[in-house]
Coordinates of C-alpha atoms and ligand atoms in Angstrom, one line a residue:
X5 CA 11.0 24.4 -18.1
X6 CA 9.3 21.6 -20.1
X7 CA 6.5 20.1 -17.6
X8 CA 7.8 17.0 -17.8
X9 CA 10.9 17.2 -16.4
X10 CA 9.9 19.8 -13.9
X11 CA 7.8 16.8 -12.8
X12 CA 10.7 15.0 -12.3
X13 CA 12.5 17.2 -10.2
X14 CA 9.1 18.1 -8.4
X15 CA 8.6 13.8 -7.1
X16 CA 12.4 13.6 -6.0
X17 CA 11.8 16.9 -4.0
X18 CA 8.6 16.0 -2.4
X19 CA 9.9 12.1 -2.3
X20 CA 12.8 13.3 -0.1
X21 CA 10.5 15.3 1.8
X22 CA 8.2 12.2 2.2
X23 CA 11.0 10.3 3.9
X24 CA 10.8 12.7 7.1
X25 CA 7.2 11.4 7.4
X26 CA 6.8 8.8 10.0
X27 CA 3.8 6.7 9.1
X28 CA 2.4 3.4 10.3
X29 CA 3.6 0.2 8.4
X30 CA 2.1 -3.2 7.4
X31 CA 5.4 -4.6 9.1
X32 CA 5.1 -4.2 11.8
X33 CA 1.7 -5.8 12.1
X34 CA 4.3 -8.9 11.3
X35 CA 6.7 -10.7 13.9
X36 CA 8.0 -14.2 13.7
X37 CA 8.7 -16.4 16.8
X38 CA 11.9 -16.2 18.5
X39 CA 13.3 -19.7 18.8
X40 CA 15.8 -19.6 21.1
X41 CA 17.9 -22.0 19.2
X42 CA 19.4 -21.6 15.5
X43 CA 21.0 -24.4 15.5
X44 CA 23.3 -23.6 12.4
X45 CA 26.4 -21.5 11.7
X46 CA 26.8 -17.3 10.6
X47 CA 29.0 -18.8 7.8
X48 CA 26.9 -21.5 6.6
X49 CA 24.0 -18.7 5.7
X50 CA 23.6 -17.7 2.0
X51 CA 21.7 -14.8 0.9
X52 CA 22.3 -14.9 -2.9
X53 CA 19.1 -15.2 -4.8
X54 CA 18.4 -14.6 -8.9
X55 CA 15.7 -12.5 -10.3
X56 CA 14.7 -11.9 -14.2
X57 CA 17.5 -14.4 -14.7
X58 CA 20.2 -12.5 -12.9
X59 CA 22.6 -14.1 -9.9
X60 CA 22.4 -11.5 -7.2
X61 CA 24.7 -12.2 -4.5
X62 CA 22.0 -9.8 -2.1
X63 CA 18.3 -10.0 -2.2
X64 CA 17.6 -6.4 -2.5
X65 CA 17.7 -3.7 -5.3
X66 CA 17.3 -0.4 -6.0
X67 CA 14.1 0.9 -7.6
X68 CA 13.4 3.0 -10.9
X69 CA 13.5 6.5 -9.7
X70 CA 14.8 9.4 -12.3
X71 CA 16.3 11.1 -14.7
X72 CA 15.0 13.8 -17.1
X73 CA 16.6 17.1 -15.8
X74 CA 20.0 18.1 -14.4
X75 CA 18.8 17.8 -10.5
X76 CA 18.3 13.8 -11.6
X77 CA 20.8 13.5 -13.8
X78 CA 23.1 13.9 -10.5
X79 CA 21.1 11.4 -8.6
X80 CA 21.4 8.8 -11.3
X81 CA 25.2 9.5 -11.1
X82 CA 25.0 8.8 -7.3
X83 CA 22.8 5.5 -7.4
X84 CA 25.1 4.5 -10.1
X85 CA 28.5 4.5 -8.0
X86 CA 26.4 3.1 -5.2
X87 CA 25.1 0.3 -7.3
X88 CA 28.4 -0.2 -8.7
X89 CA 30.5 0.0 -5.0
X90 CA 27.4 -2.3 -3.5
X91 CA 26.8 -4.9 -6.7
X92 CA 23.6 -3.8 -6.8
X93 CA 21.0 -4.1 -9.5
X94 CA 19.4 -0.8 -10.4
X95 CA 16.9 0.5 -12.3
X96 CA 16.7 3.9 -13.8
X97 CA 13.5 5.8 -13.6
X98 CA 11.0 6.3 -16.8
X99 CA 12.2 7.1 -19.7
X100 CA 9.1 8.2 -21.2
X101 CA 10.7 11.8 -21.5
X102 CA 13.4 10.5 -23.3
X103 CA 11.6 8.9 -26.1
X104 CA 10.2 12.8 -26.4
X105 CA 13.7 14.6 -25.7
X106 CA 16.2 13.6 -26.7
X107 CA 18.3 16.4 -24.5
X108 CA 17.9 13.9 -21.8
X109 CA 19.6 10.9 -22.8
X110 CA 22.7 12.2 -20.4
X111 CA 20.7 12.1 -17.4
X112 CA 19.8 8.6 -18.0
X113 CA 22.4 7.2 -19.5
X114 CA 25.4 8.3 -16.7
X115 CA 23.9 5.2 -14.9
X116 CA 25.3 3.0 -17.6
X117 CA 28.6 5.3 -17.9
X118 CA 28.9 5.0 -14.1
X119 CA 28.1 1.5 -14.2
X120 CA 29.2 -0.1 -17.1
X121 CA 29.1 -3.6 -16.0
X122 CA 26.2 -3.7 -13.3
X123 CA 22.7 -5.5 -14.2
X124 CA 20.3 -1.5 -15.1
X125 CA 17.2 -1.6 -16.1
X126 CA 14.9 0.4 -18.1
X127 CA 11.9 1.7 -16.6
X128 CA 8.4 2.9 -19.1
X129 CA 4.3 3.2 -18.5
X130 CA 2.5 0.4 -19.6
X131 CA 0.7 2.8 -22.2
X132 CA 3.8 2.5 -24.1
X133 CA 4.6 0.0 -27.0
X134 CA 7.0 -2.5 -27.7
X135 CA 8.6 -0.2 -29.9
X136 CA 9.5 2.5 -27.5
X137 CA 10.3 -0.5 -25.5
X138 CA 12.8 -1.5 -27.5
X139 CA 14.3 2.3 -27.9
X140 CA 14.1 2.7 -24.0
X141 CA 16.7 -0.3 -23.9
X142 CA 18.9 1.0 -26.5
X143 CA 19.2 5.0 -24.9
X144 CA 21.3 3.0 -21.6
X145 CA 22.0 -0.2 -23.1
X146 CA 19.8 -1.8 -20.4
X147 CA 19.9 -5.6 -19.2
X148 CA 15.8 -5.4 -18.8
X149 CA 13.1 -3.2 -18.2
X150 CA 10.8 -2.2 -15.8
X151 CA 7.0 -1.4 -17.1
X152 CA 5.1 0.4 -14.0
X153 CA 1.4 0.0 -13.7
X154 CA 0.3 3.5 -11.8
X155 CA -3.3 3.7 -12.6
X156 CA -3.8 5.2 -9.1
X157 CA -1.2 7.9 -9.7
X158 CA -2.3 8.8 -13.3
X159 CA -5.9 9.0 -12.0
X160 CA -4.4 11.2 -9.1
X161 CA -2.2 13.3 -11.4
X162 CA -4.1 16.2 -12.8
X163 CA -2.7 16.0 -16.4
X164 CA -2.5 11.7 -15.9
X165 CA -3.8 9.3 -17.9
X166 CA -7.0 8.4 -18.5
X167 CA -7.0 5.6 -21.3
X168 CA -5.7 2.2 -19.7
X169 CA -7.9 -0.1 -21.7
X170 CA -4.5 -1.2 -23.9
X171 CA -2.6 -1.8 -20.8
X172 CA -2.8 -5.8 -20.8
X173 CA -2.1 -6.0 -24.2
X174 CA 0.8 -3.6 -24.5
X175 CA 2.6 -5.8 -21.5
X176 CA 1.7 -9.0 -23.2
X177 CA 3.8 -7.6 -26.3
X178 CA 6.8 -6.5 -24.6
X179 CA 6.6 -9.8 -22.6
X180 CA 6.6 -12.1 -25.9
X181 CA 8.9 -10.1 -28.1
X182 CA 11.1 -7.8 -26.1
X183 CA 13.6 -9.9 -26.5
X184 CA 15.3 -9.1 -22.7
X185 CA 13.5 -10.0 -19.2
X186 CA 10.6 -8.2 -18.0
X187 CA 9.6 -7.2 -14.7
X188 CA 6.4 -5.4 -14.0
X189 CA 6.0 -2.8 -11.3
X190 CA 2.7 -1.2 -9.3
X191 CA 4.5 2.7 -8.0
X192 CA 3.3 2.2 -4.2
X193 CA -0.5 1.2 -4.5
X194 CA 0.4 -2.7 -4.5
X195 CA -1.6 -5.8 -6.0
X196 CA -4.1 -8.3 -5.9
X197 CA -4.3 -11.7 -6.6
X198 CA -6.6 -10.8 -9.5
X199 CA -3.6 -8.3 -10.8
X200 CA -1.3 -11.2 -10.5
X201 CA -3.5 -13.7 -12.5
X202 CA -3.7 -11.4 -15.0
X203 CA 0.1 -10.7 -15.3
X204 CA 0.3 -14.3 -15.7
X205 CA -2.7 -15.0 -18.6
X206 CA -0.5 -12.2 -20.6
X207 CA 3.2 -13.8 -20.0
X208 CA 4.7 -12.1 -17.2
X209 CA 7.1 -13.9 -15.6
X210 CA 8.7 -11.5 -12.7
X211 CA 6.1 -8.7 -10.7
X212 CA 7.3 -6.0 -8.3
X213 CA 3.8 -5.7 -6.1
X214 CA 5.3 -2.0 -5.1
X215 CA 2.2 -1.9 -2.2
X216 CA 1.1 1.0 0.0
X217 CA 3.2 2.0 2.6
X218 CA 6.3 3.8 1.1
X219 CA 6.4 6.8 -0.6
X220 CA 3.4 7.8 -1.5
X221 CA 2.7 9.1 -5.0
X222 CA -0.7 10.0 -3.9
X223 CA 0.3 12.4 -1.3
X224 CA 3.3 13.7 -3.8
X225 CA 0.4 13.9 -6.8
X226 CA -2.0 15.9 -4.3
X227 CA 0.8 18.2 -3.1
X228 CA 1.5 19.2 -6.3
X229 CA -1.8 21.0 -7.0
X230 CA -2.2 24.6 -6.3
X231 CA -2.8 25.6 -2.7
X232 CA -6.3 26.5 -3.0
X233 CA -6.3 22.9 -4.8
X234 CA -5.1 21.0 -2.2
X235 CA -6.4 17.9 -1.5
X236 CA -6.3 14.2 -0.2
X237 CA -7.7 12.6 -3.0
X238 CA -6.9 8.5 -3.1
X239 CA -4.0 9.2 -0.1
X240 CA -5.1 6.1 1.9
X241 CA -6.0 3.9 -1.3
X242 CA -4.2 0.5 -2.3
X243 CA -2.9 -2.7 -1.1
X244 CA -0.5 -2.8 1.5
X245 CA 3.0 -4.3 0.4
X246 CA 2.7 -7.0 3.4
X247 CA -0.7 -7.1 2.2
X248 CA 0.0 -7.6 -1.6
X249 CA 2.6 -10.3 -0.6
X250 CA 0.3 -12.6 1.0
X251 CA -2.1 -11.6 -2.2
X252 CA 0.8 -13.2 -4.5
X253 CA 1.1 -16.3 -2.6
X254 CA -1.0 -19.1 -5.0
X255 CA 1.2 -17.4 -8.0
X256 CA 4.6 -17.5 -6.4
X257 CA 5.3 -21.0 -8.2
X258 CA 4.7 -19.5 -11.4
X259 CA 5.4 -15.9 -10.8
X260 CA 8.9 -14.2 -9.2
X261 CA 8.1 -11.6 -7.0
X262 CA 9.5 -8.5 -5.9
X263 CA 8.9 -6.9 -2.7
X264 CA 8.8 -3.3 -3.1
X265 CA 7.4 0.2 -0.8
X266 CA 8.5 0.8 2.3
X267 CA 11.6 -0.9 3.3
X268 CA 12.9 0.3 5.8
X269 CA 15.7 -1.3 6.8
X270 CA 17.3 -5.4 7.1
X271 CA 14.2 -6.4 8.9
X272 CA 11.6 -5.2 6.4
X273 CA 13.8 -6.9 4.0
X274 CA 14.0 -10.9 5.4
X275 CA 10.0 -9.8 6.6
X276 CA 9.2 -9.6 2.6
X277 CA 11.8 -12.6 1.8
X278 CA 10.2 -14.7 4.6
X279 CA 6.7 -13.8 2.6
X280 CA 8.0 -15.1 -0.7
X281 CA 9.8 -12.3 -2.3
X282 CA 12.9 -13.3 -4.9
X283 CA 14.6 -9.7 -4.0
X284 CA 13.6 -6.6 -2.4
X285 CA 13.7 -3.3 -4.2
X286 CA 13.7 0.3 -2.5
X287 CA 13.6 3.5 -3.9
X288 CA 13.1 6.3 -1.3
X289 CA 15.5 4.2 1.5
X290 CA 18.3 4.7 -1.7
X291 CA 17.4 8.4 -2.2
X292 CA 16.8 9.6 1.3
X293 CA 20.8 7.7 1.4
X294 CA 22.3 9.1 -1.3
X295 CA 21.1 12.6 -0.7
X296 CA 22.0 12.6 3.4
X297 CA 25.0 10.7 3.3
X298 CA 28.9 11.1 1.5
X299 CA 29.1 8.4 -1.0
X300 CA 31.8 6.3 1.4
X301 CA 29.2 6.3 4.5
X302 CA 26.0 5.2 1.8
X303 CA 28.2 2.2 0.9
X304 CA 28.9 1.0 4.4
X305 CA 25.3 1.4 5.0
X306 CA 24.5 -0.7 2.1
X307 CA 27.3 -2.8 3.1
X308 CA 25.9 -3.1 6.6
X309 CA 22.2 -4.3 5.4
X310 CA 23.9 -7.4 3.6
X311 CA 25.5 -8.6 6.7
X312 CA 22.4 -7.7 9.1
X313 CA 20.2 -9.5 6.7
X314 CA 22.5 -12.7 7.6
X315 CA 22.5 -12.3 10.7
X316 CA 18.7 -12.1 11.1
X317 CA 18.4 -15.1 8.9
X318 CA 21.2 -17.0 11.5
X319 CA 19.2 -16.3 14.2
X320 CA 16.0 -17.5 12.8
X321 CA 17.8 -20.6 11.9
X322 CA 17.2 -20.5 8.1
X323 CA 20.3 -21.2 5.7
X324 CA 18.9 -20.0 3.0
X325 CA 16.1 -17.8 1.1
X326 CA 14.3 -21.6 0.8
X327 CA 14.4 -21.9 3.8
X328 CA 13.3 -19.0 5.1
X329 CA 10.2 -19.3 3.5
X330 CA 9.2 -22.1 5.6
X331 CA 9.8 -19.9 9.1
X332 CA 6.9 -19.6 11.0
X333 CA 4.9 -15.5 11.1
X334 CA 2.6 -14.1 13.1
X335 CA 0.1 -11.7 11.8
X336 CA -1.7 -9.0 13.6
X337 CA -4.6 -6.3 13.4
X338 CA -5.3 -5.6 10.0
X339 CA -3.0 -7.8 8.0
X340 CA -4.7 -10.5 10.0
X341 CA -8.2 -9.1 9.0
X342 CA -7.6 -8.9 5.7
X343 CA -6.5 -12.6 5.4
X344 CA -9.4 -13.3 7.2
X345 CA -11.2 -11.4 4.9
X346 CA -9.6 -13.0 1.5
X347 CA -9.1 -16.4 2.7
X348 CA -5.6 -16.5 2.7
X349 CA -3.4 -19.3 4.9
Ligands
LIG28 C1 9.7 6.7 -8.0 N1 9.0 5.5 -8.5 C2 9.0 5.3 -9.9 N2 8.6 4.1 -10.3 C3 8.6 3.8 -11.6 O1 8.3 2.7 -12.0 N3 9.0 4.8 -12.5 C4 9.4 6.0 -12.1 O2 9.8 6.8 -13.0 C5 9.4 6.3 -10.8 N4 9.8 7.5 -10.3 C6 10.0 7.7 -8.9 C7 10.6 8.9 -8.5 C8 11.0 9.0 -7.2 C9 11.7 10.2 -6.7 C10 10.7 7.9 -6.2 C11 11.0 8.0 -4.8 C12 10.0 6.8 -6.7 C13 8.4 4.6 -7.6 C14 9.4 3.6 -6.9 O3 10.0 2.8 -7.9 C15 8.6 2.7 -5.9 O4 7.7 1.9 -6.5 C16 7.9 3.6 -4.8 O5 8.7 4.7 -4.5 C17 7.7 2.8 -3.5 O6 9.0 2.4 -3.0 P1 9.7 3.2 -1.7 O7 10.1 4.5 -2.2 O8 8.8 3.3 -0.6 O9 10.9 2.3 -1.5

């Protein structure tokens, strides 16, 4: 099998094998203070919220994943019907195989035949150009496209990249010219403020700070050495996704933000919102859900998280994603340190 799509099947393997990990999260170094009194209505609570110039009636997404290879080409079909039972905005994972192959336009584009009305996006490396940009688009007739900036996986990966010098300049020209909304996406080691001010000097206009604390594609990289080449290289490295949140907040005027890595359920989800975040995207939570669960049972689940994120936002007395900004947070341990650290309000 071609090594690139035996990657593919390789990270949704080890991915689904990540989500029986329990490990620490930045969330719950997070709580806000119980009021006692909400003083508004279930009914008067909105949770619609619009990202890369789309109306979504829920702040949350699904995350590029896959596709490449049968074994994907099965989950694609999956998070397709879910998006499409949910209305949920998905993204497929990179297509960078299919620019090489094109035997694997099916697995990628049964999202869109699945789908055929949903918001999908795209999803390419930032080494690529705004040409294969443009042909990423076309293979699923996508709305968007995601371009992921995994510098820390690449450098993991043992045959990664190691050129990223025309990174900046490659985003800048899919920004100005791709004619179709933009969002760049870190994979899981989340950003800085510095990251975010450079998105901005080069046009971006939406940024997924995907931060450390989800699945972990240093762990997948490292497992996927030979056993006497095992190793922990990088597994603890990169900005938490609470972390990279509070990171974004001097850009979130100019900037929309997506919360990404580690979601693990409604809390997690108003947590990021409460921090700033236009939508919440998970990948593993939609994998791990699809692969344990029949298709009806994923969809109440989904269903579920809607109505739970209204009901926290009731209870915190905020009618809206506006005004849920302006609820009060406590931060702890090391989220704490680190603001402490950075200067950060
Ligand atoms: C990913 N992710 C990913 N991201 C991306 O931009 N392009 C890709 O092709 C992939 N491939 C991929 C495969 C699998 C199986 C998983 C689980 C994830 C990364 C993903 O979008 C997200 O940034 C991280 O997984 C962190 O989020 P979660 O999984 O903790 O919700």
């Amino acid at each position: 099998m071609n090594i690139d799509i035996n990657r593919k099947d390789e990270h949704l393997n080890l991915a689904l094998e990540f989500q029986k990990i329990k490990r620490q999260s930045d969330f719950d170094n997070m709580d806000f203070i119980h009021d006692v009194f909400p003083n508004i209505d279930m009914k008067d609570v909105d949770i619609s919220t619009s990202i890369a110039g789309f109306k979504l009636d829920h702040p949350f997404h699904m995350n590029g994943m896959t596709g490449g290879s049968e074994l994907t080409k099965s989950y694609n079909e999956k998070f397709a019907i879910l998006a499409r039972e949910t209305n949920t905005f998905m993204a497929v994972g990179s297509l960078s195989v299919a620019l090489k192959d094109k035997s694997t336009h099916d697995s990628f584009k049964i999202a869109r035949k699945q789908n055929p009305h949903g918001i999908i996006f795209a999803n390419l490396g930032a080494d690529k150009t705004l040409e294969d940009a443009k042909k990423a688009c076309e293979i699923i007739g996508a709305d968007g496209i995601q371009i992921h900036v995994n510098a820390a996986q690449e450098i993991i990966m043992t045959e990664g990249e190691r050129e990223f010098s025309k990174w900046l300049d490659n985003i800048s020209d899919i920004v100005d010219n791709l004619g179709l909304p933009v969002i760049i996406k870190e994979v899981g080691f989340g950003m800085s403020r510095n990251a975010i001010r450079q998105l901005k000097e080069v046009g971006a206009k939406t940024v997924d700070i995907s931060g450390k604390g989800g699945t972990s594609f240093a762990m997948i990289e490292n497992s996927r050495r030979d056993e006497d080449d095992k190793l922990s290289f990088l597994n603890d490295y990169g900005n938490s996704t609470v972390v990279s949140l509070l990171e974004s907040q001097q850009y979130m005027d100019d900037i929309e933000i997506i919360s990404s890595s580690g979601i693990r359920n409604s809390y997690d989800i108003v947590k990021s919102l409460s921090l700033g975040a236009k939508s919440v995207a998970m990948a593993g939570r939609f994998l791990k859900l699809v692969n344990d669960l029949p298709m009806e049972e994923a969809i109440d689940k989904v269903n579920n998280w809607k109505s739970q994120i209204k009901s926290i936002m009731t209870l915190l007395g905020a009618k809206n994603l506006d005004e849920l900004r302006k609820v009060d947070i406590i931060v702890k341990n090391e989220v704490k340190n680190w603001c402490e650290i950075r200067n950060i309000d």
